[in-house]
Amino acid sequence: MKKILVPIDESANALRGIQYAAGLARANPAVQLDLLHVLDPTKSRPYSALSSGELTRLAPEEFVRSMSAAREFLDAEGIPYEVHCRMGDPASQIIDHLAESAIAAVVMGTRGHGLMGNLLLGSVASRVVRYAQVPVTLIK
């Protein structure tokens, strides 16, 4: 079975990535989707002010919320998937997940900051493209 990693959050861009990956899975029954949500405690309010114990307690709530639309869509489509949650820098956690799992490809939504935005701000998607050892498809 080939696995496609789909990093997700609560954005419309992430849902477009799920829809695209679902199309790939529909076309090839040997494909399973790996959904990954990364909670970045340094950027998620109100999490940045919490202790690590409080953060660990609240993280599952955000995980369930971020996965709900994706799970509902995939369940309705009959697409097989697994869900994963990690905590830390999103790009680093995605790359780590790739290194630890038998992933054949990545499909991810991008916020579309553009070239100048990526140069100034950096981008999770651009870092994943740079460091992933598997093909990465970006969905805008």
GROMACS .gro file of C-alpha atoms in nm:
model
  140
    1MET     CA    1   0.000   0.000   0.000
    2LYS     CA    2   0.132   0.345  -0.091
    3LYS     CA    3   0.085   0.623   0.160
    4ILE     CA    4   0.037   0.988   0.074
    5LEU     CA    5   0.099   1.236   0.354
    6VAL     CA    6  -0.148   1.524   0.370
    7PRO     CA    7  -0.056   1.788   0.631
    8ILE     CA    8  -0.373   1.966   0.742
    9ASP     CA    9  -0.505   2.247   0.955
   10GLU     CA   10  -0.845   2.417   0.963
   11SER     CA   11  -0.785   2.620   0.645
   12ALA     CA   12  -0.970   2.595   0.314
   13ASN     CA   13  -0.630   2.540   0.149
   14ALA     CA   14  -0.577   2.225   0.354
   15LEU     CA   15  -0.921   2.096   0.257
   16ARG     CA   16  -0.833   2.148  -0.111
   17GLY     CA   17  -0.523   1.937  -0.050
   18ILE     CA   18  -0.742   1.664   0.103
   19GLN     CA   19  -0.978   1.675  -0.195
   20TYR     CA   20  -0.689   1.645  -0.441
   21ALA     CA   21  -0.531   1.357  -0.247
   22ALA     CA   22  -0.870   1.185  -0.226
   23GLY     CA   23  -0.888   1.196  -0.605
   24LEU     CA   24  -0.552   1.019  -0.623
   25ALA     CA   25  -0.672   0.757  -0.375
   26ARG     CA   26  -0.997   0.708  -0.568
   27ALA     CA   27  -0.798   0.647  -0.887
   28ASN     CA   28  -0.564   0.399  -0.715
   29PRO     CA   29  -0.717   0.175  -0.445
   30ALA     CA   30  -0.366   0.085  -0.322
   31VAL     CA   31  -0.326   0.441  -0.187
   32GLN     CA   32  -0.392   0.532   0.175
   33LEU     CA   33  -0.383   0.888   0.308
   34ASP     CA   34  -0.188   0.987   0.618
   35LEU     CA   35  -0.340   1.303   0.765
   36LEU     CA   36  -0.101   1.503   0.982
   37HIS     CA   37  -0.189   1.801   1.200
   38VAL     CA   38   0.100   1.986   1.364
   39LEU     CA   39   0.028   2.210   1.658
   40ASP     CA   40   0.285   2.491   1.669
   41PRO     CA   41   0.273   2.617   2.029
   42THR     CA   42   0.475   2.928   1.942
   43LYS     CA   43   0.219   3.051   1.690
   44SER     CA   44  -0.114   2.915   1.812
   45ARG     CA   45  -0.296   3.151   2.038
   46PRO     CA   46  -0.378   3.109   2.320
   47TYR     CA   47  -0.132   2.818   2.336
   48SER     CA   48   0.183   3.031   2.335
   49ALA     CA   49   0.119   3.138   2.696
   50LEU     CA   50   0.047   2.790   2.832
   51SER     CA   51   0.273   2.559   3.027
   52SER     CA   52   0.374   2.235   2.860
   53GLY     CA   53   0.129   2.041   3.080
   54GLU     CA   54  -0.162   2.265   2.983
   55LEU     CA   55  -0.056   2.249   2.620
   56THR     CA   56  -0.053   1.869   2.624
   57ARG     CA   57  -0.402   1.867   2.775
   58LEU     CA   58  -0.549   2.109   2.517
   59ALA     CA   59  -0.370   1.979   2.206
   60PRO     CA   60  -0.616   1.691   2.149
   61GLU     CA   61  -0.905   1.939   2.131
   62GLU     CA   62  -0.737   2.134   1.849
   63PHE     CA   63  -0.643   1.807   1.681
   64VAL     CA   64  -1.005   1.686   1.676
   65ARG     CA   65  -1.128   2.024   1.550
   66SER     CA   66  -0.868   2.044   1.271
   67MET     CA   67  -0.941   1.690   1.155
   68SER     CA   68  -1.322   1.702   1.157
   69ALA     CA   69  -1.385   1.842   0.805
   70ALA     CA   70  -1.119   1.619   0.650
   71ARG     CA   71  -1.248   1.307   0.824
   72GLU     CA   72  -1.609   1.379   0.732
   73PHE     CA   73  -1.511   1.426   0.367
   74LEU     CA   74  -1.294   1.113   0.349
   75ASP     CA   75  -1.549   0.899   0.537
   76ALA     CA   76  -1.821   1.007   0.294
   77GLU     CA   77  -1.593   0.922   0.000
   78GLY     CA   78  -1.487   0.586   0.148
   79ILE     CA   79  -1.118   0.678   0.127
   80PRO     CA   80  -0.887   0.494   0.374
   81TYR     CA   81  -0.676   0.714   0.601
   82GLU     CA   82  -0.482   0.733   0.926
   83VAL     CA   83  -0.457   1.040   1.146
   84HIS     CA   84  -0.150   1.173   1.324
   85CYS     CA   85  -0.083   1.471   1.550
   86ARG     CA   86   0.254   1.620   1.634
   87MET     CA   87   0.367   1.925   1.825
   88GLY     CA   88   0.640   2.167   1.721
   89ASP     CA   89   0.757   2.355   1.414
   90PRO     CA   90   0.525   2.243   1.130
   91ALA     CA   91   0.787   2.202   0.857
   92SER     CA   92   1.027   2.016   1.087
   93GLN     CA   93   0.752   1.788   1.213
   94ILE     CA   94   0.636   1.709   0.859
   95ILE     CA   95   0.993   1.624   0.755
   96ASP     CA   96   1.039   1.412   1.070
   97HIS     CA   97   0.715   1.226   0.997
   98LEU     CA   98   0.839   1.154   0.644
   99ALA     CA   99   1.165   1.015   0.782
  100GLU     CA  100   0.981   0.791   1.030
  101SER     CA  101   0.709   0.660   0.798
  102ALA     CA  102   0.688   0.479   0.466
  103ILE     CA  103   0.542   0.775   0.276
  104ALA     CA  104   0.549   0.774  -0.106
  105ALA     CA  105   0.446   1.138  -0.164
  106VAL     CA  106   0.315   1.455   0.000
  107VAL     CA  107   0.010   1.658  -0.105
  108MET     CA  108  -0.036   1.984   0.079
  109GLY     CA  109  -0.235   2.301   0.050
  110THR     CA  110  -0.043   2.624   0.042
  111ARG     CA  111  -0.151   2.966   0.152
  112GLY     CA  112  -0.002   3.120  -0.161
  113HIS     CA  113   0.222   3.389  -0.011
  114GLY     CA  114   0.402   3.413  -0.343
  115LEU     CA  115   0.774   3.432  -0.407
  116MET     CA  116   0.830   3.756  -0.215
  117GLY     CA  117   0.631   3.628   0.083
  118ASN     CA  118   0.833   3.307   0.089
  119LEU     CA  119   1.161   3.500   0.071
  120LEU     CA  120   1.064   3.730   0.355
  121LEU     CA  121   0.859   3.501   0.577
  122GLY     CA  122   0.967   3.153   0.490
  123SER     CA  123   0.701   2.895   0.424
  124VAL     CA  124   0.615   2.554   0.557
  125ALA     CA  125   0.548   2.437   0.202
  126SER     CA  126   0.877   2.569   0.063
  127ARG     CA  127   1.074   2.402   0.344
  128VAL     CA  128   0.895   2.072   0.288
  129VAL     CA  129   0.964   2.091  -0.087
  130ARG     CA  130   1.330   2.162  -0.016
  131TYR     CA  131   1.393   1.887   0.240
  132ALA     CA  132   1.148   1.609   0.152
  133GLN     CA  133   1.299   1.301  -0.006
  134VAL     CA  134   0.969   1.218  -0.180
  135PRO     CA  135   0.762   1.403  -0.443
  136VAL     CA  136   0.562   1.698  -0.307
  137THR     CA  137   0.250   1.836  -0.476
  138LEU     CA  138   0.135   2.182  -0.366
  139ILE     CA  139  -0.232   2.273  -0.402
  140LYS     CA  140  -0.325   2.640  -0.416
   0.00000   0.00000   0.00000
